Short mmCIF file of C-alpha atoms in Angstrom, two decimals:
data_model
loop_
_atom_site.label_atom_id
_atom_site.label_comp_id
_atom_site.label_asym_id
_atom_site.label_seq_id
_atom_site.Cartn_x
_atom_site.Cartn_y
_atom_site.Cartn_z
CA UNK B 1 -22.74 5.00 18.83
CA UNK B 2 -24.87 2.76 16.67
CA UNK B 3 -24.52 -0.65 15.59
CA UNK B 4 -26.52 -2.01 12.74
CA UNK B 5 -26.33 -5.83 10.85
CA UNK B 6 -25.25 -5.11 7.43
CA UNK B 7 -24.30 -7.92 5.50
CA UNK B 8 -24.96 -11.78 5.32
CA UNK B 9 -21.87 -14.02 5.02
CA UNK B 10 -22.49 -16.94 2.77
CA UNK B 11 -22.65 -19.06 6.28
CA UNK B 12 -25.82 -17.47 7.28
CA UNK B 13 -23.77 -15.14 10.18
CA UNK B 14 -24.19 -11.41 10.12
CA UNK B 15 -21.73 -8.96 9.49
CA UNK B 16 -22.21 -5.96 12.16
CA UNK B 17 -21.16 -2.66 11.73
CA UNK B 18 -20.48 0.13 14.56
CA UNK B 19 -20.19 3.97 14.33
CA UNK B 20 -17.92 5.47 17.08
CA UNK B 21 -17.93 8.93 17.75
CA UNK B 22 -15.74 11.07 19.96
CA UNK B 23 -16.04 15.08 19.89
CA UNK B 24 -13.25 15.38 16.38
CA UNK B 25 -13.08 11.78 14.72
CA UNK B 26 -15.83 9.58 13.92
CA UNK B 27 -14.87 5.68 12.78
CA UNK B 28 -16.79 2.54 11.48
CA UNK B 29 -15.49 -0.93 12.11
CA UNK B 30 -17.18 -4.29 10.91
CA UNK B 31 -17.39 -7.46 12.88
CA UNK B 32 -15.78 -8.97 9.64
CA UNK B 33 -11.92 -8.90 10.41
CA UNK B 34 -12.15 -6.68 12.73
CA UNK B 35 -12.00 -4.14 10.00
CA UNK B 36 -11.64 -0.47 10.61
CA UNK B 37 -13.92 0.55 7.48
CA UNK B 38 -13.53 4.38 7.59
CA UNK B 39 -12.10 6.83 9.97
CA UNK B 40 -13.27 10.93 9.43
CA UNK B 41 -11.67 13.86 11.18
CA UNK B 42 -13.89 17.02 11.78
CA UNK B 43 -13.48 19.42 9.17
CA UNK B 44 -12.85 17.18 6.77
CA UNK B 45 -14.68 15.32 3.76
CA UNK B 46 -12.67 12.24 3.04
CA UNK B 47 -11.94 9.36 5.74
CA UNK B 48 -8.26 8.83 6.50
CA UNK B 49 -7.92 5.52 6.32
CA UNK B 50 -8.79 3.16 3.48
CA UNK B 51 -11.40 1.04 3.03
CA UNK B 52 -14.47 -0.95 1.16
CA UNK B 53 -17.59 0.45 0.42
CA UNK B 54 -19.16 -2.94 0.72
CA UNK B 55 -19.02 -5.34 3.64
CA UNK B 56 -19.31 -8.41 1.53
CA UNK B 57 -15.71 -7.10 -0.44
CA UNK B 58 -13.85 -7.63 3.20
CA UNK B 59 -14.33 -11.76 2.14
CA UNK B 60 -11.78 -11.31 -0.56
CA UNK B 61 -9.75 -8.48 0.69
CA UNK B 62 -6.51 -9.18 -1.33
CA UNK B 63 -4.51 -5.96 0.04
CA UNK B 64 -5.93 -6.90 3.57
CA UNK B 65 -7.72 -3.09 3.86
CA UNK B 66 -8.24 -2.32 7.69
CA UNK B 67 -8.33 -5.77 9.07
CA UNK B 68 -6.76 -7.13 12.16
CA UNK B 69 -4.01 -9.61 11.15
CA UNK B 70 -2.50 -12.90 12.05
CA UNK B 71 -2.42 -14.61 14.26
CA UNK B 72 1.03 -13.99 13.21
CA UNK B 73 0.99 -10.70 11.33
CA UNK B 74 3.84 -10.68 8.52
CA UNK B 75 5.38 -13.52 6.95
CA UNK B 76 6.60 -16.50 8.22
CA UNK B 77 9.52 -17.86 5.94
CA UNK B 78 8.66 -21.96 4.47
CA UNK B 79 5.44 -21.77 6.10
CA UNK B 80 6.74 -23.37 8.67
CA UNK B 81 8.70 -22.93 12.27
CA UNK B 82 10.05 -25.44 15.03
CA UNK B 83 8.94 -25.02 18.90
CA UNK B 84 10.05 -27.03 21.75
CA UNK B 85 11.76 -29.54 19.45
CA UNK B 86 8.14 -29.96 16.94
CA UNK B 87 7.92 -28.54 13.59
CA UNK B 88 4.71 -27.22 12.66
CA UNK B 89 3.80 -27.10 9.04
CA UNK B 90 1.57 -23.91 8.59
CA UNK B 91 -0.68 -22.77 5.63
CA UNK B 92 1.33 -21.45 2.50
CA UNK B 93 -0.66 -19.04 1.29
CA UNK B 94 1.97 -16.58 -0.57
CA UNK B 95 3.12 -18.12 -3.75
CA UNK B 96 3.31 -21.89 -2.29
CA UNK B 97 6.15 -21.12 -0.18
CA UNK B 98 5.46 -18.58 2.97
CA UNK B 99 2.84 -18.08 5.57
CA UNK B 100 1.37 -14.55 4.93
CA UNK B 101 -0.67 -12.99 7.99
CA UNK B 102 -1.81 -16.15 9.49
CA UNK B 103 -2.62 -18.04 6.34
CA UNK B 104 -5.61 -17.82 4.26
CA UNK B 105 -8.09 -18.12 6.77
CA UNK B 106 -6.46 -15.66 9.22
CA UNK B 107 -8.38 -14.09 12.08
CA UNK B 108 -8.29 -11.09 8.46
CA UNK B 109 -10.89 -13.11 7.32
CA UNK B 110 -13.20 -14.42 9.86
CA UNK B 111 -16.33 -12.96 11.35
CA UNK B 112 -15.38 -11.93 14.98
CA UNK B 113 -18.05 -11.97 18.42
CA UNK B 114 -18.86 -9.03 19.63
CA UNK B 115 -17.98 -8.82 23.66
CA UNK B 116 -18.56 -5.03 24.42
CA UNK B 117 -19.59 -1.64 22.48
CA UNK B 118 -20.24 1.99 23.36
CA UNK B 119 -20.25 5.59 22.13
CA UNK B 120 -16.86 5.56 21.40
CA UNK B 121 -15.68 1.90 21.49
CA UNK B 122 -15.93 -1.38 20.37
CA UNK B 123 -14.21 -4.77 21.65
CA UNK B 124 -14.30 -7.96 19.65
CA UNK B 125 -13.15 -11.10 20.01
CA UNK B 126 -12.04 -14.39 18.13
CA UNK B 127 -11.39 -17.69 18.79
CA UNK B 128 -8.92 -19.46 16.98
CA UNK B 129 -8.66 -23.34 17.52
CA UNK B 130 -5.65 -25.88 18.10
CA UNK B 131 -4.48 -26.73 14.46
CA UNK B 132 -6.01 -23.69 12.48
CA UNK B 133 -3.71 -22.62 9.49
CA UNK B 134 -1.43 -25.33 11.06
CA UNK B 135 -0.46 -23.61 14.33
CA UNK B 136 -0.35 -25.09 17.67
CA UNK B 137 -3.14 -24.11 20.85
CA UNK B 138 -6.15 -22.49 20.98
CA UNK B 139 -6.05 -18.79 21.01
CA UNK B 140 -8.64 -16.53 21.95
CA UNK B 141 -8.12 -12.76 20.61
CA UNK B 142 -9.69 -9.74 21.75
CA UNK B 143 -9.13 -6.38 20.04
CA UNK B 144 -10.75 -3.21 20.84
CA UNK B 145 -11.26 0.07 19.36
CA UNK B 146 -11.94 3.39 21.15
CA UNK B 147 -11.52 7.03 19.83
CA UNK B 148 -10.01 9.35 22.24
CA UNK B 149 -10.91 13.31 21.05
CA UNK B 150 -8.38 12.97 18.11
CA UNK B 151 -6.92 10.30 18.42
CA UNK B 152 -7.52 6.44 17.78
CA UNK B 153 -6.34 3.30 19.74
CA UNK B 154 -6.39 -0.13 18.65
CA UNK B 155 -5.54 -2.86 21.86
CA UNK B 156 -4.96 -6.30 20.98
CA UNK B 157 -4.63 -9.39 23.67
CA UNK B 158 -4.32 -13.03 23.30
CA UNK B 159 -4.16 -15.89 25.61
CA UNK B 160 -3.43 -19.85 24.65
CA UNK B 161 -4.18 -22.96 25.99
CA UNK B 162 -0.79 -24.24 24.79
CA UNK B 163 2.71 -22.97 23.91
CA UNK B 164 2.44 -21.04 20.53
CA UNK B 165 3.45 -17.99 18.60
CA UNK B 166 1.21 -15.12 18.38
CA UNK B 167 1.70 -11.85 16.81
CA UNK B 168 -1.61 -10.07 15.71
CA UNK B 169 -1.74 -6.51 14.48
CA UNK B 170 -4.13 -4.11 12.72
CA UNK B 171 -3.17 -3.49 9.07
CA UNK B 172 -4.57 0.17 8.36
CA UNK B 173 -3.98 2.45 5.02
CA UNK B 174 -3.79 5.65 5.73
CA UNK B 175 -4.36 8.47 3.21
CA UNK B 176 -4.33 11.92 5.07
CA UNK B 177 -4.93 14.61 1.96
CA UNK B 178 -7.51 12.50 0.37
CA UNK B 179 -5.65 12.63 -3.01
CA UNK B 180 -5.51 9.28 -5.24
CA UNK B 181 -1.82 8.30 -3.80
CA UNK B 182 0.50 9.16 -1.32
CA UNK B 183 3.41 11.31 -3.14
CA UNK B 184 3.30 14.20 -1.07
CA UNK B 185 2.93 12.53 2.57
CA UNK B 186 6.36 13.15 4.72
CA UNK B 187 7.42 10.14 6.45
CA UNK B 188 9.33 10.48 9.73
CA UNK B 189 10.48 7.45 11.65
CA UNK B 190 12.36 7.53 15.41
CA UNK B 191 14.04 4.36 14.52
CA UNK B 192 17.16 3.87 12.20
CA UNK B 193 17.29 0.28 12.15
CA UNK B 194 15.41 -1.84 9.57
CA UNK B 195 15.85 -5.00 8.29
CA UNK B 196 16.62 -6.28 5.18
CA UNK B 197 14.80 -8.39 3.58
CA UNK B 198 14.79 -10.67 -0.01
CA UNK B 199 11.10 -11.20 -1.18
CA UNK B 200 9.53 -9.85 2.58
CA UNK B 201 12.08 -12.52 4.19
CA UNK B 202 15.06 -11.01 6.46
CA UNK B 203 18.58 -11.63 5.25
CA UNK B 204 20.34 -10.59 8.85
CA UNK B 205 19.14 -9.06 11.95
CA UNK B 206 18.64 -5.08 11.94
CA UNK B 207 21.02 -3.36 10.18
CA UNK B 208 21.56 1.05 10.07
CA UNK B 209 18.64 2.31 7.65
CA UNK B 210 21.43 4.59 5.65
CA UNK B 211 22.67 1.11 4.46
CA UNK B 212 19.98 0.52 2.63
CA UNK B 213 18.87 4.09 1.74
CA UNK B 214 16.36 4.06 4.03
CA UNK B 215 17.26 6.49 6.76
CA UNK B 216 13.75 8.18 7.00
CA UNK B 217 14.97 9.59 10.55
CA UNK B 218 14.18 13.73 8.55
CA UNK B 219 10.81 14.08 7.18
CA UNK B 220 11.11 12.60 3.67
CA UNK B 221 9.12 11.48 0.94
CA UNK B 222 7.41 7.96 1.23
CA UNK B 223 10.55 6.34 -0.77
CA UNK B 224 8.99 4.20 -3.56
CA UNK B 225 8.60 0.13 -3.00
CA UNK B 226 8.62 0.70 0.43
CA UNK B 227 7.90 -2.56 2.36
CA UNK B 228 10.22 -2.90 5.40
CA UNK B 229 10.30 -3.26 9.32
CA UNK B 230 11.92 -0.82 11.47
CA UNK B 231 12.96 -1.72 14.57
CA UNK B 232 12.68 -0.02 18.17
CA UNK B 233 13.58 -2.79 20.93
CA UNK B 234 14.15 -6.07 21.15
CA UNK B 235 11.06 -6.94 23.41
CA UNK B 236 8.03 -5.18 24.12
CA UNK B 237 7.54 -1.96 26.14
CA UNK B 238 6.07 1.05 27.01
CA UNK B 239 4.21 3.19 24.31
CA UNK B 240 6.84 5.18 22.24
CA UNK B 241 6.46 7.42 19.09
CA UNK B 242 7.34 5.41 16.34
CA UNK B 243 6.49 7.98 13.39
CA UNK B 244 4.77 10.97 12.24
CA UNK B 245 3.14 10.97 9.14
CA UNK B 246 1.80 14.50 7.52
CA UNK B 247 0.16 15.87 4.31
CA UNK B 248 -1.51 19.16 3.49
CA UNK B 249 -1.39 20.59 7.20
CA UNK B 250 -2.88 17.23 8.81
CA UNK B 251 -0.23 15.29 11.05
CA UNK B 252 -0.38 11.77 12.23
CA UNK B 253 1.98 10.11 15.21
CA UNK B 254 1.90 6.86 15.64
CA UNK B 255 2.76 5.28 19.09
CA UNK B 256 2.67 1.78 20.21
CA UNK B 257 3.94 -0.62 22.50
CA UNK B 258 5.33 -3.10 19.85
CA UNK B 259 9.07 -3.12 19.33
CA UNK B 260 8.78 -3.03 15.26
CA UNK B 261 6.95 -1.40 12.41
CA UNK B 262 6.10 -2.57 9.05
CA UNK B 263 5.79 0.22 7.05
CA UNK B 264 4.14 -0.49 3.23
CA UNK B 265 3.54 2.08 0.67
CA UNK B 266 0.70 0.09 -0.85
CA UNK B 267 2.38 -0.24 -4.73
CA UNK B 268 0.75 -3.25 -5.59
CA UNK B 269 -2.68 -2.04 -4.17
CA UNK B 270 -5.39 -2.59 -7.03
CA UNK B 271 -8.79 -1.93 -5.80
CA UNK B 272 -11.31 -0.65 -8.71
CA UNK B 273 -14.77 0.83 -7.78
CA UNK B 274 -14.86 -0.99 -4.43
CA UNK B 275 -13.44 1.41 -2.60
CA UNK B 276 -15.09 4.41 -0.11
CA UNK B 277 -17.90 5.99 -2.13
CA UNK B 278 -16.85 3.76 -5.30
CA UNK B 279 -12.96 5.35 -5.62
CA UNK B 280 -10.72 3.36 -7.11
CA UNK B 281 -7.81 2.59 -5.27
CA UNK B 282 -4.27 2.43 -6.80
CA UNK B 283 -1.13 1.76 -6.55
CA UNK B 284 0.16 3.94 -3.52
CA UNK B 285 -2.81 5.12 -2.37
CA UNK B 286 -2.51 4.70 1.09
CA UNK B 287 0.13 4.22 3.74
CA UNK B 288 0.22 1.02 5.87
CA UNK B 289 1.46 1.40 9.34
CA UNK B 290 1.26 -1.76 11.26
CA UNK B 291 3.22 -2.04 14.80
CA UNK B 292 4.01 -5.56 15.36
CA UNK B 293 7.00 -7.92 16.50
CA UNK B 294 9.58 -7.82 14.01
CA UNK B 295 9.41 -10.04 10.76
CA UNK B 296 9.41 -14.13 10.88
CA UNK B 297 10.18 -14.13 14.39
CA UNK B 298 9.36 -17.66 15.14
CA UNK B 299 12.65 -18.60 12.90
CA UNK B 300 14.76 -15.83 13.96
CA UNK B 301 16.62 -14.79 17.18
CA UNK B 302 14.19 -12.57 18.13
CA UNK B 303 12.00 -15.67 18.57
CA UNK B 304 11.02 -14.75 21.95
CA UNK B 305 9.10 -11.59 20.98
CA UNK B 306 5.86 -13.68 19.30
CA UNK B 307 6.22 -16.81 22.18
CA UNK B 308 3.10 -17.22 23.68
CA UNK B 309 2.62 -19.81 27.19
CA UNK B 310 -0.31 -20.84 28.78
CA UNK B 311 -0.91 -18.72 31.67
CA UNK B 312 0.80 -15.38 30.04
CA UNK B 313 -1.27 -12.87 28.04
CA UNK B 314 -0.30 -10.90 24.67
CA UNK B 315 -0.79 -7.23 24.51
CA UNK B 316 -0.54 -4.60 22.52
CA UNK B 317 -1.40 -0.73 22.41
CA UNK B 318 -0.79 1.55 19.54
CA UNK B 319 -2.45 4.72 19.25
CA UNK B 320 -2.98 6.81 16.04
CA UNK B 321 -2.86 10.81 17.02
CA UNK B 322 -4.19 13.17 14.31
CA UNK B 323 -3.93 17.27 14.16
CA UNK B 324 -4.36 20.17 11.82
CA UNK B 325 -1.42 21.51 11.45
CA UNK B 326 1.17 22.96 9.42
CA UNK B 327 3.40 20.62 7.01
CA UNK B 328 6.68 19.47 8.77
CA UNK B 329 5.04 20.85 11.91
CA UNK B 330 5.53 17.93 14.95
CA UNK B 331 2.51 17.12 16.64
CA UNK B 332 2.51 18.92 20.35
#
């Protein structure tokens, strides 16, 4: 493990980046967002996950590569939400009209304090105070990354100091054959409830995938303009597989604790000669598989699953599991 300062945010504080290093996958996150920068698998020459070459690009970060998110991930619809009989008027920072990821100064784009690091981990933390982006109490996040052999788990835990809604979670690309987009990735999802949604906002409560042509429940093609949340459970639990994701004999499951998943098939990504190594990234060039509570909860029945109390602590767990394999071949 190494950890070396390698930026200088126009504030004066230092970006810090750490290499982690299990016996198959390598990763580098920045203190910057919490940003998972790269991620390589043994054997192979291009990381699996998408990122910046340069710190410094994390401050603009349109397409929010690799960050940590929130501290409500997702949208919130108006920008705003009621709790315990207060509105709270939050940060519009999509278009004038809806909260996107915690507003513009999410915990996406902050530098975040470094609380413990080894060979193959790294736990940061944030503090977020009572009024930032327009939400109530002061949250303190932690997140922590730590390679297991082949596999990759991101934690994420908050606590308040009054009642709030919290709903952080890590917003990675993933790219598994290196090529320039994702057209031949298969897609398979344990879930066959998503819901629907009019500009990102839902319309009902889940609804079956088919009736939106979006049962992805057989390996399938990463359907074009795919931006939707697939639900698992109502509340929290124990880690499930929520999908498997495989191109060119390397397999990815993803399993989390979170009872949704946003799944995005980055079409409006833009990125030109910022990327890894200077690639360009376009539209569709990587995946984004973020396990969180399902869309706009704080103005939608499932209100309870981002409620946050003094005295009760947020968690999270998702792990990302990688193999050489065979295509369509489930991870064992």
């Amino acid at each position: 493990m190494s950890v070396e300062a390698i930026a200088t945010l126009p504030d004066g504080d230092v970006i810090l980046r750490f290499t982690l290093q299990s016996n198959q996958l390598r990763a580098r996150v920045l203190s910057f967002g919490a940003a998972l920068q790269s991620l390589y698998l043994d054997g192979l020459s291009h990381s699996l996950v998408l990122g910046y070459d340069t710190p410094l690009s994390y401050l603009a970060n349109p397409a929010y590569l690799g960050v940590i998110v929130g501290r409500v991930a997702n949208r919130i619809s108006g920008g705003q939400f009621s709790l315990d009989g207060r509105r709270y008027e939050l940060d519009r920072n999509e278009n004038g009209k809806t909260t996107l990821h915690g507003g513009r100064d999410g915990c996406s784009h902050r530098n975040w304090d470094v609380l413990d690091h080894g060979t193959s981990h790294v736990t940061l933390g944030l503090c977020l105070p009572d009024g930032h982006m327009g939400f109530p109490g002061k949250m303190d996040l932690t997140v922590s990354y730590r390679l297991y052999d082949t596999s990759l788990r991101v934690e994420l835990s908050a606590q308040t100091d009054a009642p709030t809604v919290c709903n952080p979670a890590p917003h990675i690309y993933f790219n598994l054959d290196g090529r320039p987009n994702i057209d031949a990735h298969l897609l398979q999802l344990e879930s066959d409830q998503v819901i629907p949604v009019e500009n990102g906002i839902p319309q009902s409560g889940p609804v079956a995938a088919s009736t939106q042509n979006l049962d992805i429940t057989q390996p399938r093609r990463v359907p074009p303009g795919l931006d939707h949340h697939f639900c698992f459970f109502p509340h929290a639990g124990a880690p499930r597989l929520m999908a498997t994701v495989s191109a060119s004999g390397i397999a990815m499951e993803v399993r989390s604790t979170a009872p949704g998943l946003q799944i995005y098939d980055g079409s409006g990504l833009e990125v030109r000669g910022e990327g890894l190594n200077g690639t360009n990234y376009g539209p569709r060039a990587g995946l984004a598989l973020e396990p969180h509570c399902w869309i706009d909860a704080p103005n939608q029945a499932w209100s309870h699953q981002a409620a946050l109390k003094p005295g009760e602590i947020f968690h999270t767990q998702s792990e990302f599991c990688f193999q050489q394999t065979t295509p369509h071949q489930r991870i064992t």
